[in-house]
Short mmCIF file of C-alpha atoms and ligand atoms in Angstrom, two decimals:
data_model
loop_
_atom_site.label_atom_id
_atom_site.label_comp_id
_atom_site.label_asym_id
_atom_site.label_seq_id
_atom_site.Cartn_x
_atom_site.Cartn_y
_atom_site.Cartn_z
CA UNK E 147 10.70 31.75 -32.25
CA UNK E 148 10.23 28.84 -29.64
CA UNK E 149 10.99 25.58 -30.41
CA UNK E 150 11.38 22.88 -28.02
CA UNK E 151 10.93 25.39 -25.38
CA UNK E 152 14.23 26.98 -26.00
CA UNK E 153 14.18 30.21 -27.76
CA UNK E 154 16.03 30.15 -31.64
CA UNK E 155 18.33 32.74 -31.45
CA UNK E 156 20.17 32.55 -34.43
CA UNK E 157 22.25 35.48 -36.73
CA UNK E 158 23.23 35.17 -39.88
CA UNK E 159 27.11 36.39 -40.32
CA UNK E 160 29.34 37.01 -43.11
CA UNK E 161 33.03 37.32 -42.99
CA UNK E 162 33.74 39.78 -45.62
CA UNK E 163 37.43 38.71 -46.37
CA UNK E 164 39.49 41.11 -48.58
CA UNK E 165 42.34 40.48 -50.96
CA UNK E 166 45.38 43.06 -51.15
CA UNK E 167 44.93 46.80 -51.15
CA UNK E 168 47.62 48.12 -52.53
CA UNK E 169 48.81 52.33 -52.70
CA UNK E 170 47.83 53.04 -56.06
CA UNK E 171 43.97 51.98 -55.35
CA UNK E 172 42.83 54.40 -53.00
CA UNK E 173 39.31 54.61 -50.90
CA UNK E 174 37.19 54.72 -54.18
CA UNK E 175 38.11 51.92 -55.56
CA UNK E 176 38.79 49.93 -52.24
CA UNK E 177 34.59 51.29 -51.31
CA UNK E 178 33.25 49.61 -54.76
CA UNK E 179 35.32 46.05 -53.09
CA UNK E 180 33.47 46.86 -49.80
CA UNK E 181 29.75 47.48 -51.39
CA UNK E 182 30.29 44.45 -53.47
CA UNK E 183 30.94 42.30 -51.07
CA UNK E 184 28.42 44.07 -48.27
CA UNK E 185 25.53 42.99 -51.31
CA UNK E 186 26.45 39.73 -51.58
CA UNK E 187 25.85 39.05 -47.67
CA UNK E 188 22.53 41.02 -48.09
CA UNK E 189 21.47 39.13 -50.71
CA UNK E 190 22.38 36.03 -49.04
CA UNK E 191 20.11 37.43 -46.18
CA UNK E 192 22.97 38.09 -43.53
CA UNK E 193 22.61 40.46 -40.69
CA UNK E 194 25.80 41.19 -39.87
CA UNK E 195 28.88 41.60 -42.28
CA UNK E 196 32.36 41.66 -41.04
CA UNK E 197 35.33 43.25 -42.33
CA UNK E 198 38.95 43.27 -41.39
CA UNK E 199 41.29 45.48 -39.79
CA UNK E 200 42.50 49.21 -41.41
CA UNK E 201 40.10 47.87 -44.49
CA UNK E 202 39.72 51.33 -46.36
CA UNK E 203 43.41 51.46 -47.03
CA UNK E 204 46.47 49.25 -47.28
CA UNK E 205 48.26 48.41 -43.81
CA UNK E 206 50.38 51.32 -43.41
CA UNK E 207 52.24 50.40 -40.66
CA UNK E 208 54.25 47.55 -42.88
CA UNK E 209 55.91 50.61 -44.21
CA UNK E 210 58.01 53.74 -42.49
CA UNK E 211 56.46 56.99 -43.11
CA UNK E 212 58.44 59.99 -42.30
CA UNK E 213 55.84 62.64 -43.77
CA UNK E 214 52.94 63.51 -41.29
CA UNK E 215 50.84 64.62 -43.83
CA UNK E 216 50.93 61.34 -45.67
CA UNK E 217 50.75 59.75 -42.60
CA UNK E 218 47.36 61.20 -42.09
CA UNK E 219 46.24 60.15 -45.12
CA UNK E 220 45.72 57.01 -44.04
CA UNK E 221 43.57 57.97 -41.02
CA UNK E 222 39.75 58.68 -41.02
CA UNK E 223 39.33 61.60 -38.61
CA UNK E 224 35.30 61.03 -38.75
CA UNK E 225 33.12 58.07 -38.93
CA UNK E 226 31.13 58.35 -41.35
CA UNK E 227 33.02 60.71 -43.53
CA UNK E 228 32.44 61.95 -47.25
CA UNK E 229 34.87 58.94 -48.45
CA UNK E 230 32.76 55.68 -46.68
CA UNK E 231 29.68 57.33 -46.46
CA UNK E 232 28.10 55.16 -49.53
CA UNK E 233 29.04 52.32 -47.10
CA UNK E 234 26.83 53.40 -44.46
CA UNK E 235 24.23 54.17 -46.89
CA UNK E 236 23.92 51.22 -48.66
CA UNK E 237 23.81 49.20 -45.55
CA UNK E 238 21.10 51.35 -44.27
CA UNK E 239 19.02 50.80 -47.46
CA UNK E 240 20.02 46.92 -47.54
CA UNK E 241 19.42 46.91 -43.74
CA UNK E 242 22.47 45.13 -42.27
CA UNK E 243 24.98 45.36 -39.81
CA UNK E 244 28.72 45.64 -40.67
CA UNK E 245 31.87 46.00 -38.68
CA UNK E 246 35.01 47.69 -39.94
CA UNK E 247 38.47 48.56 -39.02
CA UNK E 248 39.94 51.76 -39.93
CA UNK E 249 43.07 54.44 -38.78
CA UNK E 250 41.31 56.48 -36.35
CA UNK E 251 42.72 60.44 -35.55
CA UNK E 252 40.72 61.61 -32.61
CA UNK E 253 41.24 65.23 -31.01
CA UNK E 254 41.41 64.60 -27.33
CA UNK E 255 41.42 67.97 -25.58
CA UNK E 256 43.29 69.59 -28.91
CA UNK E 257 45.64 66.93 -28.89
CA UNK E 258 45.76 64.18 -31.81
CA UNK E 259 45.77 60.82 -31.29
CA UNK E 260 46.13 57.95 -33.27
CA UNK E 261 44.33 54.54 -33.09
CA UNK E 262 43.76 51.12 -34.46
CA UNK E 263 40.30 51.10 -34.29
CA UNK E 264 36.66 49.03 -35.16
CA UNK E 265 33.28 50.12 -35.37
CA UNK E 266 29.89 47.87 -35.03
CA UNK E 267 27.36 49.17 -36.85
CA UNK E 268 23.14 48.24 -36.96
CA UNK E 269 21.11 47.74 -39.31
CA UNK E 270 19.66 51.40 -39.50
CA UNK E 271 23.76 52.40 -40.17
CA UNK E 272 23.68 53.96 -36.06
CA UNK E 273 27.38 53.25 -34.75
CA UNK E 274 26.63 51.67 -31.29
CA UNK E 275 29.99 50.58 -30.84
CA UNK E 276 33.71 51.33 -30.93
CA UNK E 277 36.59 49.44 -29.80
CA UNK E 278 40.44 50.59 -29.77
CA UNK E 279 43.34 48.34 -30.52
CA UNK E 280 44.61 47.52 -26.72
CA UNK E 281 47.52 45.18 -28.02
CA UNK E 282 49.75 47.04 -30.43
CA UNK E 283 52.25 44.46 -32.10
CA UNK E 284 55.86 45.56 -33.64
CA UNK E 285 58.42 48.63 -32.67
CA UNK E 286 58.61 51.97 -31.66
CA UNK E 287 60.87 52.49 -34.35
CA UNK E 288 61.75 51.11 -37.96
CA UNK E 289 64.23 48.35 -37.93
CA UNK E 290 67.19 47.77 -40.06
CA UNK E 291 67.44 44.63 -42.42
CA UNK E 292 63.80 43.86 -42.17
CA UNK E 293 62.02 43.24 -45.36
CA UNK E 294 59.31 44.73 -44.30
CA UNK E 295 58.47 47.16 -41.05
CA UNK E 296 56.13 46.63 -38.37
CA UNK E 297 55.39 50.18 -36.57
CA UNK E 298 51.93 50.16 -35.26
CA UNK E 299 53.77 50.99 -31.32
CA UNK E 300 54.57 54.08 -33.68
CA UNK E 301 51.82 55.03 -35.10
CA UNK E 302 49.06 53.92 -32.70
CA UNK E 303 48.76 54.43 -29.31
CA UNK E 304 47.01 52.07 -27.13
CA UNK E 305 43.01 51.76 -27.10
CA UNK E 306 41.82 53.66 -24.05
CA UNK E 307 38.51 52.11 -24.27
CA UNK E 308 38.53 48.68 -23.04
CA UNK E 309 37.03 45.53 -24.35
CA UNK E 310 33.17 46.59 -24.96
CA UNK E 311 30.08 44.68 -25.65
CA UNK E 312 26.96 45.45 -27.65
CA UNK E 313 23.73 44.36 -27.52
CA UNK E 314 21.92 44.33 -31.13
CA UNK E 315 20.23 41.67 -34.04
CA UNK E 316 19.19 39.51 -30.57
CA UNK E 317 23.53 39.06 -29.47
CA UNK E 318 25.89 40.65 -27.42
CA UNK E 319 28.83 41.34 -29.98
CA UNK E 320 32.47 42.34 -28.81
CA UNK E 321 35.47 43.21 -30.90
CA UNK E 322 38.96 42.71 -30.31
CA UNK E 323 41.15 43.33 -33.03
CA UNK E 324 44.29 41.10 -34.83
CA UNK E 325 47.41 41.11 -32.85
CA UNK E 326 44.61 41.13 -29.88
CA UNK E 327 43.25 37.50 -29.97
CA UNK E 328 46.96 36.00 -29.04
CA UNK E 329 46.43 37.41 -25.69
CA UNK E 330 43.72 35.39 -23.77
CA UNK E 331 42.23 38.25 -21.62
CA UNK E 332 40.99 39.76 -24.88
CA UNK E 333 38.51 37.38 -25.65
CA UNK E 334 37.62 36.25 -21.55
CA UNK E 335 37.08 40.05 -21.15
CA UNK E 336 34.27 39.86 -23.45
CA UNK E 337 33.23 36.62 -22.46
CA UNK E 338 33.05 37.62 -19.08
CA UNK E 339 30.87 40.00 -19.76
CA UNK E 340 28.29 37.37 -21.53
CA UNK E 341 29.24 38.24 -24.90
CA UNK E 342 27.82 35.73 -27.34
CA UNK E 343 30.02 37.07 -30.80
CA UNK E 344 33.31 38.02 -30.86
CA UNK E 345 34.63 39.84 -34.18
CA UNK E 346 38.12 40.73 -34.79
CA UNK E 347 39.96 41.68 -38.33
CA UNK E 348 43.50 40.81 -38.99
CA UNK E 349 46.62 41.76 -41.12
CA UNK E 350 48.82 38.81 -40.14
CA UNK E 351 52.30 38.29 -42.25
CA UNK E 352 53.05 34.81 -43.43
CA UNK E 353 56.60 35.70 -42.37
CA UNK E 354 57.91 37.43 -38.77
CA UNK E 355 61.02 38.89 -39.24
CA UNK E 356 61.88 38.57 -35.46
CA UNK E 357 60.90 35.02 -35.46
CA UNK E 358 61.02 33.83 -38.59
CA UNK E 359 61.47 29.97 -37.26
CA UNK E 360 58.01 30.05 -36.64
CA UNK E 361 56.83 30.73 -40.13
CA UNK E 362 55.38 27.88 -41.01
CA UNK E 363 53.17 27.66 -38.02
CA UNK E 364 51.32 31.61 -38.75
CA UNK E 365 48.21 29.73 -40.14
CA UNK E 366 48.21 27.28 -37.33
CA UNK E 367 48.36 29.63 -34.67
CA UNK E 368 45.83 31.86 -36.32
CA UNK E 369 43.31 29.56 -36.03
CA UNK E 370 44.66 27.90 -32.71
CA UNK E 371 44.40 31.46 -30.86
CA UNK E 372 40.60 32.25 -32.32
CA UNK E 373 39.29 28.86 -31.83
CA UNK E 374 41.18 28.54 -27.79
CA UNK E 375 39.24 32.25 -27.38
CA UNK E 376 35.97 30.88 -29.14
CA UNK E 377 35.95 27.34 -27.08
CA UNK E 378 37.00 28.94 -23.44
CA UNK E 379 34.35 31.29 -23.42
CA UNK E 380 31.73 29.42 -25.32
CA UNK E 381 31.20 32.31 -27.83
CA UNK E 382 31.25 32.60 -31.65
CA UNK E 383 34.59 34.01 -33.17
CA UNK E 384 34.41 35.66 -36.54
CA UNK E 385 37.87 36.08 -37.65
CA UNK E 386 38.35 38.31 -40.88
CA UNK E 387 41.93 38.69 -42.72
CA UNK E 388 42.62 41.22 -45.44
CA UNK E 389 44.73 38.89 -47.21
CA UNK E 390 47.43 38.26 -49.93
CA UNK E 391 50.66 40.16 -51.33
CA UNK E 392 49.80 43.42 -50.79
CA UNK E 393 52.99 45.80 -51.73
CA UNK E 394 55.37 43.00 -51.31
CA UNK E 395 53.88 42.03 -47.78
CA UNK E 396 52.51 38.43 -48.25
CA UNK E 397 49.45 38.00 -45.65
CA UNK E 398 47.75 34.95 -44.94
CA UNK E 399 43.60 34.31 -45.37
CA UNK E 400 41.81 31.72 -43.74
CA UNK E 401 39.22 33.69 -41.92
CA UNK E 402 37.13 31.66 -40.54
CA UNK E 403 33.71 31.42 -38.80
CA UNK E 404 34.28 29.33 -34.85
CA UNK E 405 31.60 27.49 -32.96
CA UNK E 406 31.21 28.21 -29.44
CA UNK E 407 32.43 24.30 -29.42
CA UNK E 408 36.15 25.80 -31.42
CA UNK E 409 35.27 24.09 -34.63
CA UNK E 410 35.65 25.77 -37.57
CA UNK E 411 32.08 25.70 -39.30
CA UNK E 412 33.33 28.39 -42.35
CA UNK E 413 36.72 29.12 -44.03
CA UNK E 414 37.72 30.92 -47.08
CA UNK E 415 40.26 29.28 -48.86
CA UNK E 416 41.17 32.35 -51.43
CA UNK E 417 43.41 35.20 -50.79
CA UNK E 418 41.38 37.44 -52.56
CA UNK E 419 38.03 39.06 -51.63
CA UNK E 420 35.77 36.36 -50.66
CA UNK E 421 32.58 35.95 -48.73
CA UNK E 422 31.64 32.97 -46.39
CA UNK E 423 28.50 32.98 -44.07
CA UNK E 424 27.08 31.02 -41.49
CA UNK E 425 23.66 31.22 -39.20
CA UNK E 426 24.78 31.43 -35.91
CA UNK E 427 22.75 29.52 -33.46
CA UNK E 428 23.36 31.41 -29.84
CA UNK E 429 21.86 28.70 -28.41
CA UNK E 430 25.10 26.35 -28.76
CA UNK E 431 27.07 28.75 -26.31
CA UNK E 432 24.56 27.45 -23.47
CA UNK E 433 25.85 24.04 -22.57
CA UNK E 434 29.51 25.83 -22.16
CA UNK E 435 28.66 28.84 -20.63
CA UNK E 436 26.21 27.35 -18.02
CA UNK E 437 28.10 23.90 -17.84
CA UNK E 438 31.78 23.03 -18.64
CA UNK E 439 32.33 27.15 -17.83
CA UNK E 440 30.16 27.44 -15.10
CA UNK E 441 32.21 28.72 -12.48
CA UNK E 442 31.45 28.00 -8.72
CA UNK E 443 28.87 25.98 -9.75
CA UNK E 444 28.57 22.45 -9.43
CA UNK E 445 28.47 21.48 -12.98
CA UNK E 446 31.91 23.39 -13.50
CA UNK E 447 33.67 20.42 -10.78
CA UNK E 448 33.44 17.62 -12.78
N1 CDT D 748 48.06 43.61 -37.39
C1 CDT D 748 48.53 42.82 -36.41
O1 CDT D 748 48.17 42.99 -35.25
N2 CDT D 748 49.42 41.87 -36.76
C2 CDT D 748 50.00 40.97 -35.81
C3 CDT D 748 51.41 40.66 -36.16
C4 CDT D 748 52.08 40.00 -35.03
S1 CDT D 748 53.19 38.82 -35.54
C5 CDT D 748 53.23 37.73 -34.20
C6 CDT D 748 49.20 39.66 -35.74
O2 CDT D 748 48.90 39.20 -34.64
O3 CDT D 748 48.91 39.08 -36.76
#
């Protein structure tokens, strides 16, 4: 649509935050959360519904897990498999988009390997994109006197992919996921590439063991790092937390919706499954990309 002689770009996104999954609930159960909340953006006439990071099970590597076959149990060594499937399905039938993070076991020349991973999805349920957790937070190993562990350098290894971008729904979408948007190159490599969205899931602790003097700023620099990522490369930021006291972990919420400008426009303020939205107007990320951000041009030398 033209109006003003600027083209309307404009898509409608839902962050799709989730409240604690916790051991005994298991993909069925944690499926029926997903479809619930994937109707609820439909119906609200979204295009694209976000989800966080590892959303079909609880995050694993808070815990040390010495059996491999447990281990695996946690990882999803198809996409689509028998377990999500209804997922993809009912998106197809509601047609929207969706992006999800899941435990990813991919044979690489008969060798396993293990990744943090996201998919971005259309609205005919095609995968068209997959992105691979380049920043792994935590140790190697599990560390003593810490209430809880942080092992994804263990379990994962790191994405071999890059930071991708998308074209679909009229946008060029990237991902980057959690421990990812603290490091500025993750969102200027997708804004260097012209990428109008980025979407990222998190699993963030209220409390660091390591650095537990900064507790009380988690929230703060949540929403400092997405909205510095979201304002420097005049792009949208959908940030998406699975949130709460899952198995004695207590995660923080506030996923949030980010203007091209920084400003949060959308917030939930639950730690439970909750659904916000926004219509995205594309057009915003204009005046930054081509001004302020124009670099080498003469607008960028103010
Ligand atoms: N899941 C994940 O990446 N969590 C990290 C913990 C790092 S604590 C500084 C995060 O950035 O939230």
């Amino acid at each position: 649509m033209k109006m003003s002689g600027k083209v309307n770009r404009k898509i409608k996104i839902a962050a799709a935050q989730l409240g604690p999954i916790n051991k005994v609930d298991g993909r069925p159960s944690t499926i029926r959360r997903l479809l619930e909340l994937m109707r609820e953006a439909a119906s609200s006439s979204c295009d694209l519904v976000v989800f966080p990071e590892l959303a079909f099970t609880p995050f694993f590597p808070h815990w040390n897990i010495e059996d491999e076959g447990e281990l695996e149990s946690y990882f999803e060594s198809e996409m689509p498999n028998q377990n999500v499937q209804a997922l993809f399905d009912e998106a197809r039938k509601l047609e929207i988009g969706f992006s999800i993070g899941y435990a990813e076991l991919a044979i690489d020349d008969g060798i396993k390997k293990y990744f943090n991973t996201s998919i971005l999805v259309d609205k005919s349920s095609g995968i068209i994109g997959k992105y691979r957790k380049i920043h792994l937070p935590g140790f190697r190993s599990p560390q003593k006197g810490h209430p809880f562990q942080n092992l994804e350098k263990m379990y994962f290894e790191p994405g071999n992919l890059g930071f991708g971008t998308w074209e679909t729904m009229g946008a060029k979408i990237g991902m980057c996921i959690c421990y990812d948007r603290r490091w500025p190159e993750s969102f200027r490599s997708l804004g260097a590439q012209g990428a109008d969205i980025a979407l990222l899931g998190y699993n963030t602790p209220m409390h660091n063991p390591l650095f537990p003097e900064s507790d009380h700023l988690t929230c703060f620099h949540n929403a400092l790092s997405m909205q510095a990522g979201a304002y420097q490369n005049g792009m949208w930021v959908v940030g998406v937390a699975k949130a709460g006291c899952e198995e004695g972990v207590m995660q923080i919420g506030q996923s949030s919706i980010i203007a091209p400008s920084g400003e949060i426009v959308s917030m939930c303020t639950s730690l439970e499954d909750e659904l916000i939205y926004h219509s995205c107007d594309l057009g915003l990320s204009d005046s930054y990309k081509s001004k302020i951000f124009a670099v080498g041009s003469d607008e960028s030398r103010m």
